[in-house]
Short mmCIF file of N, CA, C and O in Angstrom, two decimals:
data_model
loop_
_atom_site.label_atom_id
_atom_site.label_comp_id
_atom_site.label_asym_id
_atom_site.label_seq_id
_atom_site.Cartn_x
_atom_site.Cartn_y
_atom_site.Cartn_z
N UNK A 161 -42.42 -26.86 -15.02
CA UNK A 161 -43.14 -27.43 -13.93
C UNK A 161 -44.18 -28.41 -14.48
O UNK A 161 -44.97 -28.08 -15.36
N UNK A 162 -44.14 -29.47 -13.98
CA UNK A 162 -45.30 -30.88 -13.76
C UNK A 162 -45.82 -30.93 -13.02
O UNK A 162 -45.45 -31.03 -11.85
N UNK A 163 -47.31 -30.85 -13.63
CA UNK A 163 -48.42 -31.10 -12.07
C UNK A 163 -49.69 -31.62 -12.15
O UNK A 163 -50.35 -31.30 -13.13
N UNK A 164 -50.13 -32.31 -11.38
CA UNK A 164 -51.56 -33.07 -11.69
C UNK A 164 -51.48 -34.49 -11.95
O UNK A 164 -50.73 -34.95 -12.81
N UNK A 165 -51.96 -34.93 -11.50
CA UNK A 165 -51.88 -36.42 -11.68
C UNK A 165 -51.68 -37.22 -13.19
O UNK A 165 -51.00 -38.24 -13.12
N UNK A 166 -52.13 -36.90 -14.36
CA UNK A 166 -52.47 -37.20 -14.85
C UNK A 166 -50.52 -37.09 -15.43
O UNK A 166 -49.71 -37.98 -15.70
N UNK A 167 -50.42 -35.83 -15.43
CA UNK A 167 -49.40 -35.47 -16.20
C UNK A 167 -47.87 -36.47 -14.98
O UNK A 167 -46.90 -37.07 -15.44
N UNK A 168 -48.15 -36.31 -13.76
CA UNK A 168 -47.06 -37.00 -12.65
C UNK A 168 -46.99 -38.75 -13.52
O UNK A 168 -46.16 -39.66 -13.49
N UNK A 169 -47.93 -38.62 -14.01
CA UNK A 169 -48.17 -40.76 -14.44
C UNK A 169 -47.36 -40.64 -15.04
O UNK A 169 -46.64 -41.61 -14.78
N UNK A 170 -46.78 -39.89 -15.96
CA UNK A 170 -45.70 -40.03 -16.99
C UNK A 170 -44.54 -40.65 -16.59
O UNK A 170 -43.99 -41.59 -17.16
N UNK A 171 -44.06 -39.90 -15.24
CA UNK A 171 -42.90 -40.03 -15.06
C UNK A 171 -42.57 -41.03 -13.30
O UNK A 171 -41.55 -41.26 -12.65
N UNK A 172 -43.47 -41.23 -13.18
CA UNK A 172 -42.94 -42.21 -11.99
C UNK A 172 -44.44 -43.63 -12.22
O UNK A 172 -45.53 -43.44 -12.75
N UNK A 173 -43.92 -44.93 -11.60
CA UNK A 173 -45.44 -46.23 -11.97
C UNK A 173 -45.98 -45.91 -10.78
O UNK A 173 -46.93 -46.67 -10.65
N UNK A 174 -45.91 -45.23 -9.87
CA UNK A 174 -47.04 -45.30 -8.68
C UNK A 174 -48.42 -44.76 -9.30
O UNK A 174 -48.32 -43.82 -10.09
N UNK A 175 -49.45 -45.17 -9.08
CA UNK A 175 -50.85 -45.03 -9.22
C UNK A 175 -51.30 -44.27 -7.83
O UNK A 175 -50.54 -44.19 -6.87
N UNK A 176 -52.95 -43.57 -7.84
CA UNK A 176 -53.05 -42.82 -6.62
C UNK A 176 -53.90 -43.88 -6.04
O UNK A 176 -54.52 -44.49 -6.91
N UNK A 177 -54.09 -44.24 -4.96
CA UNK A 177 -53.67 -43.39 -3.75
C UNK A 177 -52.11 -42.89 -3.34
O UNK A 177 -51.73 -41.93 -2.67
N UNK A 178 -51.23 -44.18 -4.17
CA UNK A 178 -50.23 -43.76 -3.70
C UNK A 178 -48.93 -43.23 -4.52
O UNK A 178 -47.90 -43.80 -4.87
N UNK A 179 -49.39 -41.90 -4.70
CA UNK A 179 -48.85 -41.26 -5.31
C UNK A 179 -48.14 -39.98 -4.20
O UNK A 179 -48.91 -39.29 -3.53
N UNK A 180 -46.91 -39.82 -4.14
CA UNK A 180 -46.53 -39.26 -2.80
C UNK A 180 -45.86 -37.82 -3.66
O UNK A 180 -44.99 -37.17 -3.07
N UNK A 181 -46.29 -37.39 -4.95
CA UNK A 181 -45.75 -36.11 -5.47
C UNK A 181 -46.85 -35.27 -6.19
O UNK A 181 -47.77 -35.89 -6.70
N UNK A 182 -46.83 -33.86 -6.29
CA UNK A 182 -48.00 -33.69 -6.94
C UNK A 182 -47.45 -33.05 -7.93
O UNK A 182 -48.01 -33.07 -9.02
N UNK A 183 -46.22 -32.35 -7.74
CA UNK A 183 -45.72 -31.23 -8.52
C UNK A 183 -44.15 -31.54 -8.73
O UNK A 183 -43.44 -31.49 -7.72
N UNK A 184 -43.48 -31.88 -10.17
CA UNK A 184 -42.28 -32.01 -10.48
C UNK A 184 -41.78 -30.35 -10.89
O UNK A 184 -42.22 -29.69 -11.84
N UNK A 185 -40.80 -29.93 -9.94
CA UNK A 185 -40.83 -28.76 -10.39
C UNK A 185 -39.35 -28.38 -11.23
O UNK A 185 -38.90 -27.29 -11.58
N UNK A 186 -38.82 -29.77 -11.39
CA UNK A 186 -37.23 -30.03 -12.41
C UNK A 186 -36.71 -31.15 -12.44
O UNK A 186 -36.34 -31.76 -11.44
N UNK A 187 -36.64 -31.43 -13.28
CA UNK A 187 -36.14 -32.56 -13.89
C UNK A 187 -34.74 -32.49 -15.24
O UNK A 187 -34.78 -32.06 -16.39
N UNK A 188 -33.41 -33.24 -14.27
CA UNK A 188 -32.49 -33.09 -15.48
C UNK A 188 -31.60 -34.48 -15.24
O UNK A 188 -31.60 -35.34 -14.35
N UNK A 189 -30.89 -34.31 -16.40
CA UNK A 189 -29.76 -35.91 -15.74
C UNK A 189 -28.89 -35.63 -14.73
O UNK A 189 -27.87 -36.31 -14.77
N UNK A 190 -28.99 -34.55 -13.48
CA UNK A 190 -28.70 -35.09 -12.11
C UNK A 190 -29.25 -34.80 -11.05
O UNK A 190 -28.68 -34.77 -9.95
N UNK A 191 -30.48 -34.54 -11.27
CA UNK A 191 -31.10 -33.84 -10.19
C UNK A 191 -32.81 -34.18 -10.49
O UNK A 191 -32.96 -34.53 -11.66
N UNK A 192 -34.08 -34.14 -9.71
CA UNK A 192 -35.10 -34.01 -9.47
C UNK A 192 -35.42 -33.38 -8.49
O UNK A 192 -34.88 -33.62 -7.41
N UNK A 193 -36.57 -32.22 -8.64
CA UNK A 193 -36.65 -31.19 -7.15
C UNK A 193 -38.51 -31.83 -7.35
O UNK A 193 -39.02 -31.68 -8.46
N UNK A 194 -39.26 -32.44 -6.34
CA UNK A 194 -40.45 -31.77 -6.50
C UNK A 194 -40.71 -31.35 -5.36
O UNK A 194 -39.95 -30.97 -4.47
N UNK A 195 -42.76 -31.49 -5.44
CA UNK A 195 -43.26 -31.26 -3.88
C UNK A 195 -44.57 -32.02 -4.13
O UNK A 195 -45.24 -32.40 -5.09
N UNK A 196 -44.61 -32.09 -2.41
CA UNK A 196 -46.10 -32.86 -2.01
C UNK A 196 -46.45 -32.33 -0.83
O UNK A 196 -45.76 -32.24 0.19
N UNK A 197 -48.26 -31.75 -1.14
CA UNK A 197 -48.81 -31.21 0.08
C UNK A 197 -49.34 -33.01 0.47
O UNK A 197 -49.50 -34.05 -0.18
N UNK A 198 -49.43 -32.68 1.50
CA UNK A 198 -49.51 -34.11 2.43
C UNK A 198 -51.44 -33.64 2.41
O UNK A 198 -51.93 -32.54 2.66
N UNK A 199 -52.11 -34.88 2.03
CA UNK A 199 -53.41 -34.61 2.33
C UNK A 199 -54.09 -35.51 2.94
O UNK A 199 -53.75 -36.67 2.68
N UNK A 200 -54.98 -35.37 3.71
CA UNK A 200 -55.82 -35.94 4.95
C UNK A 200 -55.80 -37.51 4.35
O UNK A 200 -55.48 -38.38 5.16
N UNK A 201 -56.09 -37.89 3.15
CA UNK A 201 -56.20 -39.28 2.87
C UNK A 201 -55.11 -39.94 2.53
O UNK A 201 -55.13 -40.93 1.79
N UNK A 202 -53.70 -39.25 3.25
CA UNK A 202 -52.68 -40.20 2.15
C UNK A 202 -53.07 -41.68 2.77
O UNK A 202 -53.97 -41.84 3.60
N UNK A 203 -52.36 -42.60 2.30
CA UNK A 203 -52.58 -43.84 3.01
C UNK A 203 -51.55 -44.01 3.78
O UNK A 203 -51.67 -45.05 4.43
N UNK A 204 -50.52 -43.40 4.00
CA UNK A 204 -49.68 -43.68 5.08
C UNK A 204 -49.62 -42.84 5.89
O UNK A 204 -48.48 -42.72 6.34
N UNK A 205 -50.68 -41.86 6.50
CA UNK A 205 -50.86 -41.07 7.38
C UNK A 205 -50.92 -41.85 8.82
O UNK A 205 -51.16 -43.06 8.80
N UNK A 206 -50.78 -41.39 9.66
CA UNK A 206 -51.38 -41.62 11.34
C UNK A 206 -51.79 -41.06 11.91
O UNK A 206 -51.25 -39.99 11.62
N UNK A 207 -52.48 -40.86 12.67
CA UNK A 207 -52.53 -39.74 13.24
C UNK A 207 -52.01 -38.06 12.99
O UNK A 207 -51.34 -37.32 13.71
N UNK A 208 -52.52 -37.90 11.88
CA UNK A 208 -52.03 -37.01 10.91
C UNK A 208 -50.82 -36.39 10.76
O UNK A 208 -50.66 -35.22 10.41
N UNK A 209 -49.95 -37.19 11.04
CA UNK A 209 -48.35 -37.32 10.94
C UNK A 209 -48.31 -38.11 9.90
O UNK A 209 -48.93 -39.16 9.75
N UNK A 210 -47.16 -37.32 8.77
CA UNK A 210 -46.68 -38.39 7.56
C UNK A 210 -45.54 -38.86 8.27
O UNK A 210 -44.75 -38.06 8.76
N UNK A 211 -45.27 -41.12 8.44
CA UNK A 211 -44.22 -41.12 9.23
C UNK A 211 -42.80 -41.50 8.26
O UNK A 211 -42.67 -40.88 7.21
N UNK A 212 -41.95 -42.33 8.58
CA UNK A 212 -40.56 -42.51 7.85
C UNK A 212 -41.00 -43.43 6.19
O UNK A 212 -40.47 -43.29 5.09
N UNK A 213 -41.93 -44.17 6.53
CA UNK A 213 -42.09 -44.73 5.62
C UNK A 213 -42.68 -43.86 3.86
O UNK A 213 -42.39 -44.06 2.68
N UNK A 214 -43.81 -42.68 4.76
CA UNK A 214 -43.93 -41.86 3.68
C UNK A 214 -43.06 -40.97 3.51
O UNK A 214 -43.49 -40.12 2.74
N UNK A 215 -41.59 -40.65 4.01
CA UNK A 215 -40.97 -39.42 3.59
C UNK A 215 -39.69 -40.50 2.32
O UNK A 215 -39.18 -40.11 1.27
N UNK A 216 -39.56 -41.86 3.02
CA UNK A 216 -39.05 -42.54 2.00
C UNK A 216 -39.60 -42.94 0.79
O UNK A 216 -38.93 -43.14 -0.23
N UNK A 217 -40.85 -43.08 0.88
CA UNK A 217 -41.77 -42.95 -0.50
C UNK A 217 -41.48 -41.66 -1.36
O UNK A 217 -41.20 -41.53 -2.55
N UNK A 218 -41.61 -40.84 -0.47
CA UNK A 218 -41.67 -39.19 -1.43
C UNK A 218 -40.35 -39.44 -1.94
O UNK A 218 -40.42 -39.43 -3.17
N UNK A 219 -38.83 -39.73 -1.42
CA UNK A 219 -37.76 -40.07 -1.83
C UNK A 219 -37.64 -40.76 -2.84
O UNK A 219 -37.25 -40.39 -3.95
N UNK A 220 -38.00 -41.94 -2.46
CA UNK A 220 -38.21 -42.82 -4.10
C UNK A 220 -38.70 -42.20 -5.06
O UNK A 220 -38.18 -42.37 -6.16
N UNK A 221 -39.78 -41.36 -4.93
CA UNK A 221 -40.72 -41.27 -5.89
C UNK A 221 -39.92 -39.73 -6.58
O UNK A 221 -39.71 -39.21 -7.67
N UNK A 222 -39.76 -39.59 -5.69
CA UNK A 222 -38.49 -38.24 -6.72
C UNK A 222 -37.47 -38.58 -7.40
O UNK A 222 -37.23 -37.93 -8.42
N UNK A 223 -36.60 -39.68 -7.04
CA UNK A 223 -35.64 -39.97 -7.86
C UNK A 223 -36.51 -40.94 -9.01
O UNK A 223 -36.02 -41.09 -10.13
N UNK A 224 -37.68 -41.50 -8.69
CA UNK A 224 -38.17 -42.22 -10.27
C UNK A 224 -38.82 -41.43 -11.11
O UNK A 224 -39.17 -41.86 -12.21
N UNK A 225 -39.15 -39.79 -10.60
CA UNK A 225 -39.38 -38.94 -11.86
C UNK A 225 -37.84 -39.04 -12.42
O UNK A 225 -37.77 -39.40 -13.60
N UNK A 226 -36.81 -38.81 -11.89
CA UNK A 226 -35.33 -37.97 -12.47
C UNK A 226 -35.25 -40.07 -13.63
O UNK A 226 -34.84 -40.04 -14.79
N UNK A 227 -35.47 -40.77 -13.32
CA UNK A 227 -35.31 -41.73 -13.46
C UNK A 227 -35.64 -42.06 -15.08
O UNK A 227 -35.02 -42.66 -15.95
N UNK A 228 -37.31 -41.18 -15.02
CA UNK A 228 -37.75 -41.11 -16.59
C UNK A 228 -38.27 -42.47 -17.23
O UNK A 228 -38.99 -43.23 -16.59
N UNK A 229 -37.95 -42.68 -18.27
CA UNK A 229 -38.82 -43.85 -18.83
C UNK A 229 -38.37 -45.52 -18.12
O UNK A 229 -38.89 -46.63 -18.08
N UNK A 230 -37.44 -45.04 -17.77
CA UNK A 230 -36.96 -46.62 -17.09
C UNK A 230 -37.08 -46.71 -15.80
O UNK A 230 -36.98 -45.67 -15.14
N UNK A 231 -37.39 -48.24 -15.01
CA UNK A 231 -38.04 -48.68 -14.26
C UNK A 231 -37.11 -48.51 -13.39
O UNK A 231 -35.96 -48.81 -13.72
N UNK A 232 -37.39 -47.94 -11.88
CA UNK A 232 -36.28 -48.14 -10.72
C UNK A 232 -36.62 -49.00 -9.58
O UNK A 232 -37.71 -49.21 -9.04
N UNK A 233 -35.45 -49.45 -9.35
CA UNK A 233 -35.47 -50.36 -7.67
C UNK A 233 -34.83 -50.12 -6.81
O UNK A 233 -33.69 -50.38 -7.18
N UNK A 234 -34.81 -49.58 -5.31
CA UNK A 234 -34.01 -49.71 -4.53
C UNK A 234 -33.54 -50.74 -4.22
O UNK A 234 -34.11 -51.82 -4.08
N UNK A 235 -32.00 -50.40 -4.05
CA UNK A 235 -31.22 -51.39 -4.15
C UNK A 235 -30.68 -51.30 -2.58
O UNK A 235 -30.63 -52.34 -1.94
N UNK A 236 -30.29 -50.08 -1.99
CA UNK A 236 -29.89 -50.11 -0.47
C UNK A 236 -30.53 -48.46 -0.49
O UNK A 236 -30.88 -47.65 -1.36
N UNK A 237 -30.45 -48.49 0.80
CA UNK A 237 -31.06 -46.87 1.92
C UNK A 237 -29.61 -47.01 2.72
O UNK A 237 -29.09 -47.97 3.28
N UNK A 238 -29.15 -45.64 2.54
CA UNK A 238 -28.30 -45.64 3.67
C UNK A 238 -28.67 -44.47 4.44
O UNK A 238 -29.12 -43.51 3.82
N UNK A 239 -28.56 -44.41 5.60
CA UNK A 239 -28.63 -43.58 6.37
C UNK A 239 -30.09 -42.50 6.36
O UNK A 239 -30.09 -41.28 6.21
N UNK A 240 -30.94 -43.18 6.51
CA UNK A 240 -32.42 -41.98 6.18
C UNK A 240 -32.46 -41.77 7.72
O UNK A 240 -32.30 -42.61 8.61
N UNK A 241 -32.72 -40.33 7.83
CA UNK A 241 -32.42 -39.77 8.91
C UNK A 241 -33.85 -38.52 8.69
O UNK A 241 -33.86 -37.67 7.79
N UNK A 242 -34.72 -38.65 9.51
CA UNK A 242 -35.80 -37.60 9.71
C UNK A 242 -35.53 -37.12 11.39
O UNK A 242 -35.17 -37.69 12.42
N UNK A 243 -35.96 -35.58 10.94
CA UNK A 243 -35.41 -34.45 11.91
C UNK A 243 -36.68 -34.28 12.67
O UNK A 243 -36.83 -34.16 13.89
N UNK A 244 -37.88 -34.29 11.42
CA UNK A 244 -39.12 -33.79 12.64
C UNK A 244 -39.91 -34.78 11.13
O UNK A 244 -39.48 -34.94 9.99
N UNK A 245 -41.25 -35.30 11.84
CA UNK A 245 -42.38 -35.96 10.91
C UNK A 245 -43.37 -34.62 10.16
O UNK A 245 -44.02 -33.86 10.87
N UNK A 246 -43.35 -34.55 9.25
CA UNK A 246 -44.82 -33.30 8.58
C UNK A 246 -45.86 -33.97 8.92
O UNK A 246 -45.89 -35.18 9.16
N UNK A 247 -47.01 -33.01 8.96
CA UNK A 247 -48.31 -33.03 9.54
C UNK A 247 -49.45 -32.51 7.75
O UNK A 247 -49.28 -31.70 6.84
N UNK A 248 -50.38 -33.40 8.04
CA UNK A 248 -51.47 -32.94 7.26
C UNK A 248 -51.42 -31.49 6.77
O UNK A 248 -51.17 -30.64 7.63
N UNK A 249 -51.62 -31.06 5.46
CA UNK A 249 -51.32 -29.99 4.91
C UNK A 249 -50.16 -29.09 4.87
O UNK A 249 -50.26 -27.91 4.56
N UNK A 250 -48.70 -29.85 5.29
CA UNK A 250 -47.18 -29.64 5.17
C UNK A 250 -47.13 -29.41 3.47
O UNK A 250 -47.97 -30.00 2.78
N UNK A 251 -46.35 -28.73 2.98
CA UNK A 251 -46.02 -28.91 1.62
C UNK A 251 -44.36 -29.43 1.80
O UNK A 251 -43.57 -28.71 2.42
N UNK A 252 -43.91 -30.75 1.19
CA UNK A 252 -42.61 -31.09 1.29
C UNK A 252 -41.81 -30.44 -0.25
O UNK A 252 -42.55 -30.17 -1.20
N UNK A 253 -40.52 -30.26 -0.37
CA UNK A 253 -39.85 -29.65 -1.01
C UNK A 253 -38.62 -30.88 -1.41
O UNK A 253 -37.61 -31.09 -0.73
N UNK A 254 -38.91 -31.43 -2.35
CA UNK A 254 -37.66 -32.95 -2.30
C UNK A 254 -36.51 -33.06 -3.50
O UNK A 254 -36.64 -33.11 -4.73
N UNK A 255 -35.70 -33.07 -2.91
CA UNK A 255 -34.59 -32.50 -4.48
C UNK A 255 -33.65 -33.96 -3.63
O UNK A 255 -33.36 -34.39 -2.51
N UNK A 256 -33.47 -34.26 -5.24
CA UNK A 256 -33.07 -35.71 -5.30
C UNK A 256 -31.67 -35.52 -6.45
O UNK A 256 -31.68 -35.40 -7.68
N UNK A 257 -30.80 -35.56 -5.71
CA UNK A 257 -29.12 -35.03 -6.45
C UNK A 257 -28.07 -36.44 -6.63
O UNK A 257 -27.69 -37.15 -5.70
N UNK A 258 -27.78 -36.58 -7.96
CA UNK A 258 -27.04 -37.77 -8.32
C UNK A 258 -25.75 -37.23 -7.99
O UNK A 258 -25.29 -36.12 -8.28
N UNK A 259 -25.15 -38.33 -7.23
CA UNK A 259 -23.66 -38.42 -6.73
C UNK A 259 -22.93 -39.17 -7.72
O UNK A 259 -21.80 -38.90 -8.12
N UNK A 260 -23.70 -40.17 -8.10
CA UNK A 260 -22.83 -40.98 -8.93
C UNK A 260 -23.26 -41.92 -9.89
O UNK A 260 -23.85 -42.76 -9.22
N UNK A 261 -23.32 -42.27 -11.10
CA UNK A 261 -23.97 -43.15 -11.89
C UNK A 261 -22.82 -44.38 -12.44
O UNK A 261 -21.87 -43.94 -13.10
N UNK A 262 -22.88 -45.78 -12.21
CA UNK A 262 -22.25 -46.74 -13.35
C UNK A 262 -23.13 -47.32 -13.92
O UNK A 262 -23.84 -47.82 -13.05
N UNK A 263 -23.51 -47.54 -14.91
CA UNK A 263 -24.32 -47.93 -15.82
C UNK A 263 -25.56 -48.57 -15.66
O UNK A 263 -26.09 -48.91 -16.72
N UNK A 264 -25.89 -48.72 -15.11
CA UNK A 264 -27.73 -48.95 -14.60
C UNK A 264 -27.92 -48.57 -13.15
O UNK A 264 -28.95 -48.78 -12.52
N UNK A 265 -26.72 -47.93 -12.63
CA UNK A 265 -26.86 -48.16 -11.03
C UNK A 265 -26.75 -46.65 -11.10
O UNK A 265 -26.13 -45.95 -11.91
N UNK A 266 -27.62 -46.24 -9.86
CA UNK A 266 -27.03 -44.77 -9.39
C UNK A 266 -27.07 -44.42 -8.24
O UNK A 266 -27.78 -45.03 -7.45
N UNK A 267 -26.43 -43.49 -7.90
CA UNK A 267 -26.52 -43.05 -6.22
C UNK A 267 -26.67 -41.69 -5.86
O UNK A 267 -25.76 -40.86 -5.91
N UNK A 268 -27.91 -41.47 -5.45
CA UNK A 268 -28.68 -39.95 -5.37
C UNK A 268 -28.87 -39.91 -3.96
O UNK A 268 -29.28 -40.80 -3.21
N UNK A 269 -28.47 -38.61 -3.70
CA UNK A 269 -28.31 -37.91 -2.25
C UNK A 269 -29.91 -37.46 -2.61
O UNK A 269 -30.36 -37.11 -3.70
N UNK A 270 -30.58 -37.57 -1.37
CA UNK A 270 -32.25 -36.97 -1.56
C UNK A 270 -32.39 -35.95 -0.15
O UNK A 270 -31.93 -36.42 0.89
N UNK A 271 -32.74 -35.19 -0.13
CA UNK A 271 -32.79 -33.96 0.76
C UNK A 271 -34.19 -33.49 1.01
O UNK A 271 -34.67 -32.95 0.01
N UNK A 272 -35.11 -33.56 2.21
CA UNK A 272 -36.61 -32.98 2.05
C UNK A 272 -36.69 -31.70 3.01
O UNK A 272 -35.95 -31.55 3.97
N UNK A 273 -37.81 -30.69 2.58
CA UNK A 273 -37.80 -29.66 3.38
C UNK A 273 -39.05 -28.99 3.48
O UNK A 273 -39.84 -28.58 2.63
N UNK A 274 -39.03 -28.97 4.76
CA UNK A 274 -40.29 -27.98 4.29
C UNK A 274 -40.11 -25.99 4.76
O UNK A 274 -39.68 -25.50 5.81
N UNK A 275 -40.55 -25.39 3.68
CA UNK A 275 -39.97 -24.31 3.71
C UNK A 275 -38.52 -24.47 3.47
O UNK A 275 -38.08 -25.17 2.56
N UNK A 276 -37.77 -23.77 4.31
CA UNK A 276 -36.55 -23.45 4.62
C UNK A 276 -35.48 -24.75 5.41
O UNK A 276 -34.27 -24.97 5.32
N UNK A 277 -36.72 -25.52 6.25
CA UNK A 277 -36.48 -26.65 7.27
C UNK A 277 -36.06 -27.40 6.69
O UNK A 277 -36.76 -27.52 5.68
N UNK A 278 -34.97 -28.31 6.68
CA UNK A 278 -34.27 -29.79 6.53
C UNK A 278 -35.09 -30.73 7.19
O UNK A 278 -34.93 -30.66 8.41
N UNK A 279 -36.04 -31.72 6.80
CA UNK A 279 -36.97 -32.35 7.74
C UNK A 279 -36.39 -33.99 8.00
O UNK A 279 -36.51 -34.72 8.98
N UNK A 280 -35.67 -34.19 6.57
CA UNK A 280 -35.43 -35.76 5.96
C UNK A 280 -34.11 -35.73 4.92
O UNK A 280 -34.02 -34.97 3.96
N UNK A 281 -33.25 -36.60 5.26
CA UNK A 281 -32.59 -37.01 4.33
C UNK A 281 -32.15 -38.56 3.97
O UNK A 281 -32.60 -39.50 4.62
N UNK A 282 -31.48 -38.69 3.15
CA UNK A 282 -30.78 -40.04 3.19
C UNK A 282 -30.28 -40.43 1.87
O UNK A 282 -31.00 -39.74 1.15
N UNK A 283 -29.48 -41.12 1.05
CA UNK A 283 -28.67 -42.07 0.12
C UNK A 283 -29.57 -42.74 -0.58
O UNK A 283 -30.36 -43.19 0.25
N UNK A 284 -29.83 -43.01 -1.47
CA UNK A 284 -30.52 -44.28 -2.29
C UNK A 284 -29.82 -44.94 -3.07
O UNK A 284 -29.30 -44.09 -3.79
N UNK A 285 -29.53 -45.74 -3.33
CA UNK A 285 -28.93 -46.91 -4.54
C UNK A 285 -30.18 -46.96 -5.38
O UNK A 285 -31.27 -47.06 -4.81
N UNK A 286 -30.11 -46.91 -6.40
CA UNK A 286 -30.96 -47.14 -7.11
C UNK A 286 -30.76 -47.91 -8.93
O UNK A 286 -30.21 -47.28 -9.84
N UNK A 287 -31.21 -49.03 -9.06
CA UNK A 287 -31.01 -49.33 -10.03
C UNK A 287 -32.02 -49.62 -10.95
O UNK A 287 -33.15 -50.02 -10.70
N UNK A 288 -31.46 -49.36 -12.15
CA UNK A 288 -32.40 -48.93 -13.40
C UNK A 288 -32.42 -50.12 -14.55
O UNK A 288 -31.40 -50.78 -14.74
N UNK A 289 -33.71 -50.38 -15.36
CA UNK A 289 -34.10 -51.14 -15.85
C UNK A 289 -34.89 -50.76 -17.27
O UNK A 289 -36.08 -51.00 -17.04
N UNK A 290 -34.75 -50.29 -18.60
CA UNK A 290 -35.20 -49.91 -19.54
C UNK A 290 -36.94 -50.37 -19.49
O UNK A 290 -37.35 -51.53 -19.48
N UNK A 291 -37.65 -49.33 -19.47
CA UNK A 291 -39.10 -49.96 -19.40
C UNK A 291 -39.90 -50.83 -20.41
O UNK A 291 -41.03 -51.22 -20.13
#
């Protein structure tokens, strides 16, 4: 387990405020699981609803821990599909599963939950760039 800011810098370039993970709780070449308690100051809060834009952040930002020293870009979103929005002090649960890799490109199924709940999902393309 990874946790704390200091130690999260390693593995993904977001800086805080916007840092949408607190805790990497696995990391391997096909998978990333973490979590993020949602806190009163994220910057993409509203009305203390985290909305699509931050559950696709937390997405990204899980597959650029699994991602590791090299730089990622979304390349396409397919299908991001949220079931219900988390609220201020939600803890999200985000496991980010590679379907498929060709050589700088990959394609990770990302799954969010809170608890037990399916809240968010969707596809990422993601392509990679040696840092």
């Amino acid at each position: 387990m990874i946790s704390g800011p200091d130690n999260i810098s390693h593995y993904i370039p977001q800086r805080p405020p916007f840092v949408f993970i607190d805790t990497i709780d696995e990391i391997s070449n096909t998978v990333a699981r973490t979590r993020f308690t949602i806190p009163a100051d994220c910057p993409l809060v509203t009305d203390g609803i985290l909305p699509l834009a931050g559950l696709m952040e937390n997405a990204a930002q899980t597959c650029a821990a699994r991602a590791g020293d090299r730089i990622g870009y979304i390349g396409a979103v397919k299908q991001m599909e949220a079931y219900r929005f988390p609220v201020i002090g939600e803890t999200l649960y985000t496991e980010a599963q590679l379907v498929q890799e060709v050589m700088n490109i990959c394609l990770m199924e990302v799954k969010t939950y809170i608890a037990d709940e399916l809240i968010a999902s969707t596809t990422l393309k993601i392509a990679t760039i040696e840092a």
